[in-house]
Amino acid sequence: MTTFCYQELASPLHDAATVSAITGSLRGRLDELGGVPGGAAARPDAPFVIVVATGGTEQAVLEVTEQRARACPTEPVVLVAHPRHNSLPAALEALARLHQDGRRGRIAYVPDETAAEPAEAVADLTAWHRLHDTRLGQVGDPSDWLVASVPDADRVRRHWGVELVTVPMDDVLRHHTTPDGGQAVAVRWRDQDNAHGPDATEVAAAEALHPTLTAVLDRHRVDAVTVRCFDFLGELHTSGCLALADLNDDGIVAGCEGDVASAVAMLWIRHRLDAASWIANPAEVDVDADELVLAHCTIAPSLAEDLHLDTHFESGLGIGISGTVPAGPVTLVRLGGHGLEQRWLADGEVIGSGDSPDLCRTQASVRLETGRVAELLESPLGNHLVLVPGHHAERLDRWWRLAVPWE
């Protein structure tokens, strides 16, 4: 259960018994969610919300948020309001002032004890804290073709809280151990139908990158990686597709091609939605039908069906993963700008898969809402898109409005 702190503010016109009667059920709801009473400085490492118990608390809200800013700078402000005793009017006035002062925040309005908003607000703050405690390893430089996906590290830190850590590719290659041809591969790949695909030696060589990258995580004390994976093709004659797929299914975000923008999007999805995601190229579009085809040679096994192994598409070397992304609702995410201060979010539906020999091995056709495909051609933020199952655009956009600082 998530642990967070909350502080209740009430007008001095009300005694403790009256305040307890006003907010008793609300406090019970917060306690069920893992909340504990505490002041602004009690837990700088945990989410903090302010319960606006009554009216007449506007100045108190400003004072408490200032105390919290000293303990946890830049944390967004969440004010919990209810429909009694002028709680909501006080929250509106206080939040308006905080916005005037350049602070991010929102009101979690709770009309009754069954409302979902407190849980959503706490989940948003929890994701904020997790991102601000994340170190993303850049294994090698971004691939040369990612000319729009190389954000400034300081700006990424300011907007997202994610610290970028440089990991030289030489460090990875120096510690890599090549397996012999008889080495067992990961269990999840042993039973795949590879009668016409790579042999066991090639699979073992690709899978050997998994412990190599896991060691990078430990050695450099990073929580996630984005890897200049095409260097493996030239230096090791294998691909990183299998290892990256395994890491993502292990709950460790692992991005391709040194793409920081996509890796941060994947971290956002992991921390806010607790879900794996798929980084892919938009390979084809049909503007009139609002459809596009996504393709890539790696995907977390939990996100696909009918998995089998092939070679990496562009090189014909190593291992590429071919699978079917199940039909159903999905969300596409793209971040952009010098500090990843721009976002593109779209709900859609996977409507089919493909096996074109001219595209990366896993291929999915996605239909979006009217006009959204055209936006990609008119105002792209970059190449890769990140796909996560389910419709989450509204939830992610709400987090964005709360948590990403204004420029």
GROMACS .gro file of C-alpha atoms in nm:
model
  407
    1MET     CA    1   0.000   0.000   0.000
    2THR     CA    2   0.128   0.346  -0.091
    3THR     CA    3   0.235   0.555   0.207
    4PHE     CA    4   0.179   0.928   0.189
    5CYS     CA    5   0.136   1.207   0.440
    6TYR     CA    6  -0.155   1.442   0.473
    7GLN     CA    7  -0.209   1.752   0.684
    8GLU     CA    8  -0.555   1.879   0.771
    9LEU     CA    9  -0.617   2.252   0.783
   10ALA     CA   10  -0.925   2.408   0.946
   11SER     CA   11  -1.036   2.752   1.051
   12PRO     CA   12  -0.976   2.837   1.421
   13LEU     CA   13  -1.349   2.907   1.439
   14HIS     CA   14  -1.404   2.530   1.455
   15ASP     CA   15  -1.300   2.318   1.751
   16ALA     CA   16  -1.131   1.981   1.709
   17ALA     CA   17  -1.450   1.782   1.762
   18THR     CA   18  -1.632   1.977   1.491
   19VAL     CA   19  -1.346   1.934   1.246
   20SER     CA   20  -1.333   1.562   1.320
   21ALA     CA   21  -1.702   1.533   1.245
   22ILE     CA   22  -1.663   1.727   0.919
   23THR     CA   23  -1.376   1.523   0.774
   24GLY     CA   24  -1.403   1.190   0.954
   25SER     CA   25  -1.510   0.988   0.652
   26LEU     CA   26  -1.257   1.164   0.429
   27ARG     CA   27  -0.974   1.086   0.669
   28GLY     CA   28  -1.090   0.727   0.673
   29ARG     CA   29  -1.067   0.716   0.295
   30LEU     CA   30  -0.714   0.860   0.299
   31ASP     CA   31  -0.608   0.611   0.566
   32GLU     CA   32  -0.739   0.326   0.348
   33LEU     CA   33  -0.517   0.448   0.067
   34GLY     CA   34  -0.208   0.435   0.289
   35GLY     CA   35  -0.215   0.790   0.419
   36VAL     CA   36  -0.077   0.892   0.756
   37PRO     CA   37  -0.119   1.228   0.930
   38GLY     CA   38   0.199   1.433   0.918
   39GLY     CA   39   0.336   1.781   0.873
   40ALA     CA   40   0.489   1.930   0.561
   41ALA     CA   41   0.843   1.831   0.657
   42ALA     CA   42   0.763   1.488   0.801
   43ARG     CA   43   0.841   1.278   0.491
   44PRO     CA   44   1.022   1.463   0.210
   45ASP     CA   45   1.057   1.130   0.026
   46ALA     CA   46   0.682   1.054   0.025
   47PRO     CA   47   0.383   1.223  -0.139
   48PHE     CA   48   0.217   1.498   0.064
   49VAL     CA   49  -0.137   1.633   0.033
   50ILE     CA   50  -0.324   1.907   0.215
   51VAL     CA   51  -0.680   1.845   0.331
   52VAL     CA   52  -0.871   2.172   0.321
   53ALA     CA   53  -1.117   2.089   0.599
   54THR     CA   54  -1.300   2.422   0.612
   55GLY     CA   55  -1.311   2.770   0.470
   56GLY     CA   56  -1.090   3.043   0.611
   57THR     CA   57  -0.775   2.836   0.552
   58GLU     CA   58  -0.632   3.010   0.248
   59GLN     CA   59  -0.338   3.169   0.429
   60ALA     CA   60  -0.268   2.846   0.612
   61VAL     CA   61  -0.250   2.661   0.280
   62LEU     CA   62   0.009   2.909   0.151
   63GLU     CA   63   0.214   2.876   0.470
   64VAL     CA   64   0.210   2.495   0.461
   65THR     CA   65   0.303   2.482   0.092
   66GLU     CA   66   0.597   2.710   0.166
   67GLN     CA   67   0.709   2.476   0.444
   68ARG     CA   68   0.675   2.182   0.209
   69ALA     CA   69   0.876   2.357  -0.062
   70ARG     CA   70   1.167   2.387   0.180
   71ALA     CA   71   1.151   2.014   0.252
   72CYS     CA   72   1.067   1.895  -0.100
   73PRO     CA   73   1.130   2.161  -0.365
   74THR     CA   74   0.916   2.154  -0.681
   75GLU     CA   75   0.675   1.885  -0.559
   76PRO     CA   76   0.330   1.964  -0.706
   77VAL     CA   77   0.064   2.078  -0.462
   78VAL     CA   78  -0.249   1.866  -0.415
   79LEU     CA   79  -0.536   2.017  -0.217
   80VAL     CA   80  -0.808   1.775  -0.111
   81ALA     CA   81  -1.146   1.950  -0.092
   82HIS     CA   82  -1.498   1.836  -0.010
   83PRO     CA   83  -1.848   1.988  -0.048
   84ARG     CA   84  -1.900   2.101   0.314
   85HIS     CA   85  -1.808   2.403   0.529
   86ASN     CA   86  -1.661   2.609   0.242
   87SER     CA   87  -1.376   2.367   0.180
   88LEU     CA   88  -1.394   2.401  -0.198
   89PRO     CA   89  -1.408   2.785  -0.208
   90ALA     CA   90  -1.099   2.801   0.012
   91ALA     CA   91  -0.914   2.549  -0.206
   92LEU     CA   92  -1.002   2.741  -0.522
   93GLU     CA   93  -0.873   3.069  -0.383
   94ALA     CA   94  -0.553   2.914  -0.249
   95LEU     CA   95  -0.475   2.724  -0.569
   96ALA     CA   96  -0.533   3.036  -0.779
   97ARG     CA   97  -0.269   3.216  -0.573
   98LEU     CA   98  -0.027   2.923  -0.600
   99HIS     CA   99  -0.068   2.928  -0.978
  100GLN     CA  100  -0.003   3.303  -0.977
  101ASP     CA  101   0.320   3.228  -0.792
  102GLY     CA  102   0.423   2.976  -1.057
  103ARG     CA  103   0.348   2.664  -0.853
  104ARG     CA  104   0.202   2.351  -1.009
  105GLY     CA  105  -0.098   2.200  -0.835
  106ARG     CA  106  -0.457   2.085  -0.853
  107ILE     CA  107  -0.762   2.022  -0.638
  108ALA     CA  108  -0.869   1.666  -0.567
  109TYR     CA  109  -1.241   1.716  -0.510
  110VAL     CA  110  -1.400   1.440  -0.304
  111PRO     CA  111  -1.783   1.457  -0.310
  112ASP     CA  112  -1.816   1.134  -0.108
  113GLU     CA  113  -1.608   0.851   0.035
  114THR     CA  114  -1.638   0.643  -0.284
  115ALA     CA  115  -1.468   0.903  -0.506
  116ALA     CA  116  -1.165   0.782  -0.701
  117GLU     CA  117  -0.996   1.121  -0.712
  118PRO     CA  118  -0.789   1.083  -0.392
  119ALA     CA  119  -0.636   0.760  -0.520
  120GLU     CA  120  -0.561   0.919  -0.859
  121ALA     CA  121  -0.400   1.223  -0.697
  122VAL     CA  122  -0.184   1.009  -0.470
  123ALA     CA  123  -0.082   0.791  -0.766
  124ASP     CA  124   0.019   1.103  -0.958
  125LEU     CA  125   0.235   1.228  -0.673
  126THR     CA  126   0.384   0.881  -0.621
  127ALA     CA  127   0.488   0.871  -0.988
  128TRP     CA  128   0.640   1.218  -0.950
  129HIS     CA  129   0.851   1.099  -0.655
  130ARG     CA  130   0.959   0.784  -0.836
  131LEU     CA  131   1.069   0.978  -1.144
  132HIS     CA  132   1.263   1.221  -0.924
  133ASP     CA  133   1.445   0.923  -0.775
  134THR     CA  134   1.533   0.766  -1.113
  135ARG     CA  135   1.874   0.745  -1.275
  136LEU     CA  136   1.864   0.666  -1.648
  137GLY     CA  137   2.182   0.521  -1.793
  138GLN     CA  138   2.271   0.639  -2.143
  139VAL     CA  139   2.468   0.342  -2.272
  140GLY     CA  140   2.665   0.499  -2.554
  141ASP     CA  141   2.563   0.813  -2.738
  142PRO     CA  142   2.221   0.844  -2.901
  143SER     CA  143   2.219   0.690  -3.248
  144ASP     CA  144   2.333   0.933  -3.514
  145TRP     CA  145   1.992   0.950  -3.681
  146LEU     CA  146   1.813   1.070  -3.366
  147VAL     CA  147   1.871   1.435  -3.443
  148ALA     CA  148   1.555   1.551  -3.261
  149SER     CA  149   1.568   1.310  -2.967
  150VAL     CA  150   1.876   1.432  -2.780
  151PRO     CA  151   1.739   1.655  -2.502
  152ASP     CA  152   1.948   1.860  -2.263
  153ALA     CA  153   2.023   1.663  -1.945
  154ASP     CA  154   1.975   1.960  -1.711
  155ARG     CA  155   1.638   2.042  -1.864
  156VAL     CA  156   1.526   1.680  -1.843
  157ARG     CA  157   1.622   1.683  -1.476
  158ARG     CA  158   1.424   2.004  -1.422
  159HIS     CA  159   1.112   1.890  -1.606
  160TRP     CA  160   1.104   1.522  -1.513
  161GLY     CA  161   1.336   1.471  -1.218
  162VAL     CA  162   1.517   1.196  -1.411
  163GLU     CA  163   1.895   1.208  -1.385
  164LEU     CA  164   2.084   1.110  -1.701
  165VAL     CA  165   2.398   0.908  -1.635
  166THR     CA  166   2.658   0.861  -1.908
  167VAL     CA  167   2.775   0.501  -1.952
  168PRO     CA  168   3.050   0.470  -2.216
  169MET     CA  169   2.993   0.191  -2.465
  170ASP     CA  170   3.352   0.078  -2.410
  171ASP     CA  171   3.265   0.004  -2.049
  172VAL     CA  172   2.986  -0.230  -2.161
  173LEU     CA  173   3.192  -0.407  -2.425
  174ARG     CA  174   3.488  -0.450  -2.189
  175HIS     CA  175   3.274  -0.637  -1.935
  176HIS     CA  176   3.077  -0.842  -2.184
  177THR     CA  177   3.131  -1.219  -2.184
  178THR     CA  178   3.046  -1.410  -2.500
  179PRO     CA  179   2.881  -1.747  -2.427
  180ASP     CA  180   2.984  -2.069  -2.592
  181GLY     CA  181   2.743  -2.232  -2.833
  182GLY     CA  182   2.600  -2.471  -2.576
  183GLN     CA  183   2.498  -2.212  -2.318
  184ALA     CA  184   2.132  -2.233  -2.216
  185VAL     CA  185   1.921  -1.935  -2.308
  186ALA     CA  186   1.649  -1.771  -2.101
  187VAL     CA  187   1.359  -2.001  -2.023
  188ARG     CA  188   1.104  -1.778  -2.188
  189TRP     CA  189   1.273  -1.825  -2.527
  190ARG     CA  190   1.345  -2.197  -2.514
  191ASP     CA  191   1.001  -2.309  -2.628
  192GLN     CA  192   0.949  -2.062  -2.908
  193ASP     CA  193   0.885  -2.201  -3.255
  194ASN     CA  194   1.217  -2.124  -3.420
  195ALA     CA  195   1.240  -2.408  -3.667
  196HIS     CA  196   1.317  -2.164  -3.948
  197GLY     CA  197   1.483  -1.896  -3.737
  198PRO     CA  198   1.822  -1.843  -3.573
  199ASP     CA  199   2.002  -2.140  -3.422
  200ALA     CA  200   2.070  -2.186  -3.051
  201THR     CA  201   2.420  -2.037  -3.074
  202GLU     CA  202   2.285  -1.709  -3.213
  203VAL     CA  203   2.009  -1.697  -2.953
  204ALA     CA  204   2.259  -1.758  -2.673
  205ALA     CA  205   2.486  -1.480  -2.804
  206ALA     CA  206   2.197  -1.232  -2.804
  207GLU     CA  207   2.072  -1.345  -2.464
  208ALA     CA  208   2.422  -1.295  -2.317
  209LEU     CA  209   2.366  -0.922  -2.340
  210HIS     CA  210   2.101  -0.951  -2.068
  211PRO     CA  211   2.349  -1.019  -1.784
  212THR     CA  212   2.586  -0.765  -1.938
  213LEU     CA  213   2.321  -0.491  -1.919
  214THR     CA  214   2.207  -0.607  -1.576
  215ALA     CA  215   2.566  -0.562  -1.460
  216VAL     CA  216   2.560  -0.208  -1.605
  217LEU     CA  217   2.258  -0.130  -1.388
  218ASP     CA  218   2.447  -0.245  -1.078
  219ARG     CA  219   2.786  -0.103  -1.164
  220HIS     CA  220   2.661   0.247  -1.247
  221ARG     CA  221   2.372   0.248  -0.996
  222VAL     CA  222   2.113   0.325  -1.261
  223ASP     CA  223   1.748   0.219  -1.260
  224ALA     CA  224   1.691   0.208  -1.636
  225VAL     CA  225   1.889   0.221  -1.960
  226THR     CA  226   1.866   0.346  -2.313
  227VAL     CA  227   2.120   0.170  -2.531
  228ARG     CA  228   2.301   0.259  -2.853
  229CYS     CA  229   2.217  -0.094  -2.953
  230PHE     CA  230   2.333  -0.081  -3.317
  231ASP     CA  231   2.692  -0.077  -3.186
  232PHE     CA  232   2.641  -0.435  -3.070
  233LEU     CA  233   2.588  -0.540  -3.431
  234GLY     CA  234   2.928  -0.412  -3.535
  235GLU     CA  235   3.126  -0.500  -3.224
  236LEU     CA  236   2.963  -0.826  -3.112
  237HIS     CA  237   2.785  -0.936  -3.431
  238THR     CA  238   2.460  -0.972  -3.241
  239SER     CA  239   2.169  -0.748  -3.146
  240GLY     CA  240   2.032  -0.613  -2.819
  241CYS     CA  241   1.669  -0.687  -2.905
  242LEU     CA  242   1.636  -0.999  -2.688
  243ALA     CA  243   1.807  -0.851  -2.383
  244LEU     CA  244   1.604  -0.530  -2.398
  245ALA     CA  245   1.283  -0.730  -2.428
  246ASP     CA  246   1.373  -0.934  -2.120
  247LEU     CA  247   1.462  -0.626  -1.915
  248ASN     CA  248   1.132  -0.456  -1.996
  249ASP     CA  249   0.940  -0.763  -1.886
  250ASP     CA  250   1.146  -0.768  -1.568
  251GLY     CA  251   1.010  -0.422  -1.488
  252ILE     CA  252   1.333  -0.243  -1.588
  253VAL     CA  253   1.281   0.018  -1.858
  254ALA     CA  254   1.523  -0.047  -2.144
  255GLY     CA  255   1.507   0.173  -2.452
  256CYS     CA  256   1.660   0.136  -2.797
  257GLU     CA  257   1.906   0.339  -3.002
  258GLY     CA  258   2.004   0.566  -2.713
  259ASP     CA  259   1.669   0.743  -2.746
  260VAL     CA  260   1.632   0.945  -2.425
  261ALA     CA  261   1.292   1.090  -2.518
  262SER     CA  262   1.137   0.747  -2.561
  263ALA     CA  263   1.307   0.605  -2.253
  264VAL     CA  264   1.166   0.885  -2.036
  265ALA     CA  265   0.821   0.821  -2.187
  266MET     CA  266   0.860   0.453  -2.098
  267LEU     CA  267   0.963   0.549  -1.744
  268TRP     CA  268   0.658   0.775  -1.718
  269ILE     CA  269   0.434   0.486  -1.819
  270ARG     CA  270   0.609   0.242  -1.585
  271HIS     CA  271   0.584   0.470  -1.281
  272ARG     CA  272   0.236   0.609  -1.341
  273LEU     CA  273   0.060   0.309  -1.494
  274ASP     CA  274   0.281   0.025  -1.364
  275ALA     CA  275   0.295  -0.115  -1.717
  276ALA     CA  276   0.545  -0.225  -1.976
  277SER     CA  277   0.547  -0.037  -2.305
  278TRP     CA  278   0.670  -0.080  -2.661
  279ILE     CA  279   0.899   0.160  -2.847
  280ALA     CA  280   0.840   0.145  -3.224
  281ASN     CA  281   0.880   0.324  -3.555
  282PRO     CA  282   0.576   0.471  -3.731
  283ALA     CA  283   0.651   0.293  -4.059
  284GLU     CA  284   0.335   0.365  -4.260
  285VAL     CA  285   0.043   0.608  -4.227
  286ASP     CA  286  -0.300   0.643  -4.384
  287VAL     CA  287  -0.418   0.994  -4.304
  288ASP     CA  288  -0.767   0.947  -4.450
  289ALA     CA  289  -0.830   0.634  -4.243
  290ASP     CA  290  -0.646   0.770  -3.934
  291GLU     CA  291  -0.432   0.458  -3.925
  292LEU     CA  292  -0.062   0.390  -3.892
  293VAL     CA  293   0.167   0.088  -3.881
  294LEU     CA  294   0.418   0.058  -3.599
  295ALA     CA  295   0.718  -0.172  -3.629
  296HIS     CA  296   1.025  -0.268  -3.427
  297CYS     CA  297   1.250  -0.568  -3.369
  298THR     CA  298   1.210  -0.584  -2.991
  299ILE     CA  299   0.904  -0.596  -2.769
  300ALA     CA  300   0.842  -0.706  -2.411
  301PRO     CA  301   0.708  -1.064  -2.439
  302SER     CA  302   0.411  -0.980  -2.215
  303LEU     CA  303   0.289  -0.732  -2.477
  304ALA     CA  304   0.273  -0.976  -2.769
  305GLU     CA  305   0.140  -1.316  -2.870
  306ASP     CA  306   0.265  -1.581  -3.114
  307LEU     CA  307   0.626  -1.490  -3.047
  308HIS     CA  308   0.903  -1.629  -3.260
  309LEU     CA  309   1.261  -1.530  -3.327
  310ASP     CA  310   1.407  -1.394  -3.648
  311THR     CA  311   1.715  -1.192  -3.736
  312HIS     CA  312   1.742  -0.820  -3.673
  313PHE     CA  313   1.572  -0.652  -3.971
  314GLU     CA  314   1.819  -0.391  -4.098
  315SER     CA  315   2.134  -0.597  -4.047
  316GLY     CA  316   2.019  -0.956  -4.087
  317LEU     CA  317   2.231  -1.031  -3.779
  318GLY     CA  318   2.155  -1.135  -3.424
  319ILE     CA  319   1.799  -1.177  -3.306
  320GLY     CA  320   1.482  -0.984  -3.380
  321ILE     CA  321   1.150  -1.064  -3.214
  322SER     CA  322   0.839  -1.115  -3.422
  323GLY     CA  323   0.508  -1.113  -3.240
  324THR     CA  324   0.145  -1.012  -3.262
  325VAL     CA  325   0.027  -0.718  -3.054
  326PRO     CA  326  -0.325  -0.816  -2.940
  327ALA     CA  327  -0.617  -0.621  -3.083
  328GLY     CA  328  -0.771  -0.372  -2.844
  329PRO     CA  329  -0.730  -0.029  -2.688
  330VAL     CA  330  -0.386   0.130  -2.666
  331THR     CA  331  -0.231   0.469  -2.596
  332LEU     CA  332   0.053   0.620  -2.799
  333VAL     CA  333   0.299   0.859  -2.633
  334ARG     CA  334   0.570   1.086  -2.768
  335LEU     CA  335   0.780   1.342  -2.581
  336GLY     CA  336   0.984   1.616  -2.746
  337GLY     CA  337   1.161   1.948  -2.710
  338HIS     CA  338   1.498   2.043  -2.563
  339GLY     CA  339   1.385   1.942  -2.214
  340LEU     CA  340   1.104   1.703  -2.309
  341GLU     CA  341   0.859   1.979  -2.226
  342GLN     CA  342   0.628   1.882  -2.512
  343ARG     CA  343   0.400   1.580  -2.535
  344TRP     CA  344   0.176   1.406  -2.785
  345LEU     CA  345  -0.080   1.159  -2.649
  346ALA     CA  346  -0.339   0.963  -2.846
  347ASP     CA  347  -0.581   0.686  -2.760
  348GLY     CA  348  -0.629   0.427  -3.033
  349GLU     CA  349  -0.707   0.066  -3.118
  350VAL     CA  350  -0.479  -0.208  -3.247
  351ILE     CA  351  -0.671  -0.346  -3.543
  352GLY     CA  352  -0.425  -0.588  -3.696
  353SER     CA  353  -0.068  -0.711  -3.735
  354GLY     CA  354   0.164  -0.766  -4.027
  355ASP     CA  355   0.460  -0.965  -4.153
  356SER     CA  356   0.605  -0.740  -4.422
  357PRO     CA  357   0.965  -0.841  -4.508
  358ASP     CA  358   1.041  -0.470  -4.557
  359LEU     CA  359   0.972  -0.364  -4.197
  360CYS     CA  360   1.102  -0.448  -3.850
  361ARG     CA  361   0.984  -0.784  -3.725
  362THR     CA  362   0.692  -0.698  -3.494
  363GLN     CA  363   0.429  -0.495  -3.679
  364ALA     CA  364   0.098  -0.354  -3.552
  365SER     CA  365  -0.171  -0.152  -3.727
  366VAL     CA  366  -0.329   0.114  -3.505
  367ARG     CA  367  -0.636   0.330  -3.569
  368LEU     CA  368  -0.643   0.667  -3.394
  369GLU     CA  369  -0.905   0.934  -3.339
  370THR     CA  370  -0.984   1.164  -3.631
  371GLY     CA  371  -0.698   1.395  -3.723
  372ARG     CA  372  -0.437   1.248  -3.491
  373VAL     CA  373  -0.235   1.075  -3.764
  374ALA     CA  374  -0.220   1.399  -3.962
  375GLU     CA  375  -0.069   1.568  -3.656
  376LEU     CA  376   0.229   1.336  -3.676
  377LEU     CA  377   0.305   1.455  -4.029
  378GLU     CA  378   0.243   1.823  -3.954
  379SER     CA  379   0.407   1.863  -3.612
  380PRO     CA  380   0.621   1.560  -3.529
  381LEU     CA  381   0.820   1.549  -3.206
  382GLY     CA  382   1.047   1.278  -3.345
  383ASN     CA  383   1.049   0.928  -3.483
  384HIS     CA  384   0.974   0.670  -3.217
  385LEU     CA  385   0.633   0.634  -3.055
  386VAL     CA  386   0.572   0.444  -2.732
  387LEU     CA  387   0.266   0.217  -2.708
  388VAL     CA  388   0.101   0.095  -2.388
  389PRO     CA  389  -0.214  -0.123  -2.372
  390GLY     CA  390  -0.533   0.051  -2.260
  391HIS     CA  391  -0.672   0.402  -2.298
  392HIS     CA  392  -0.469   0.628  -2.071
  393ALA     CA  393  -0.431   0.958  -2.258
  394GLU     CA  394  -0.660   1.150  -2.022
  395ARG     CA  395  -0.487   1.012  -1.713
  396LEU     CA  396  -0.140   1.086  -1.848
  397ASP     CA  397  -0.241   1.434  -1.961
  398ARG     CA  398  -0.380   1.511  -1.615
  399TRP     CA  399  -0.048   1.402  -1.463
  400TRP     CA  400   0.134   1.624  -1.711
  401ARG     CA  401  -0.071   1.931  -1.617
  402LEU     CA  402   0.001   1.866  -1.251
  403ALA     CA  403   0.364   1.764  -1.257
  404VAL     CA  404   0.563   1.907  -1.550
  405PRO     CA  405   0.683   2.263  -1.472
  406TRP     CA  406   0.594   2.550  -1.698
  407GLU     CA  407   0.877   2.680  -1.916
   0.00000   0.00000   0.00000
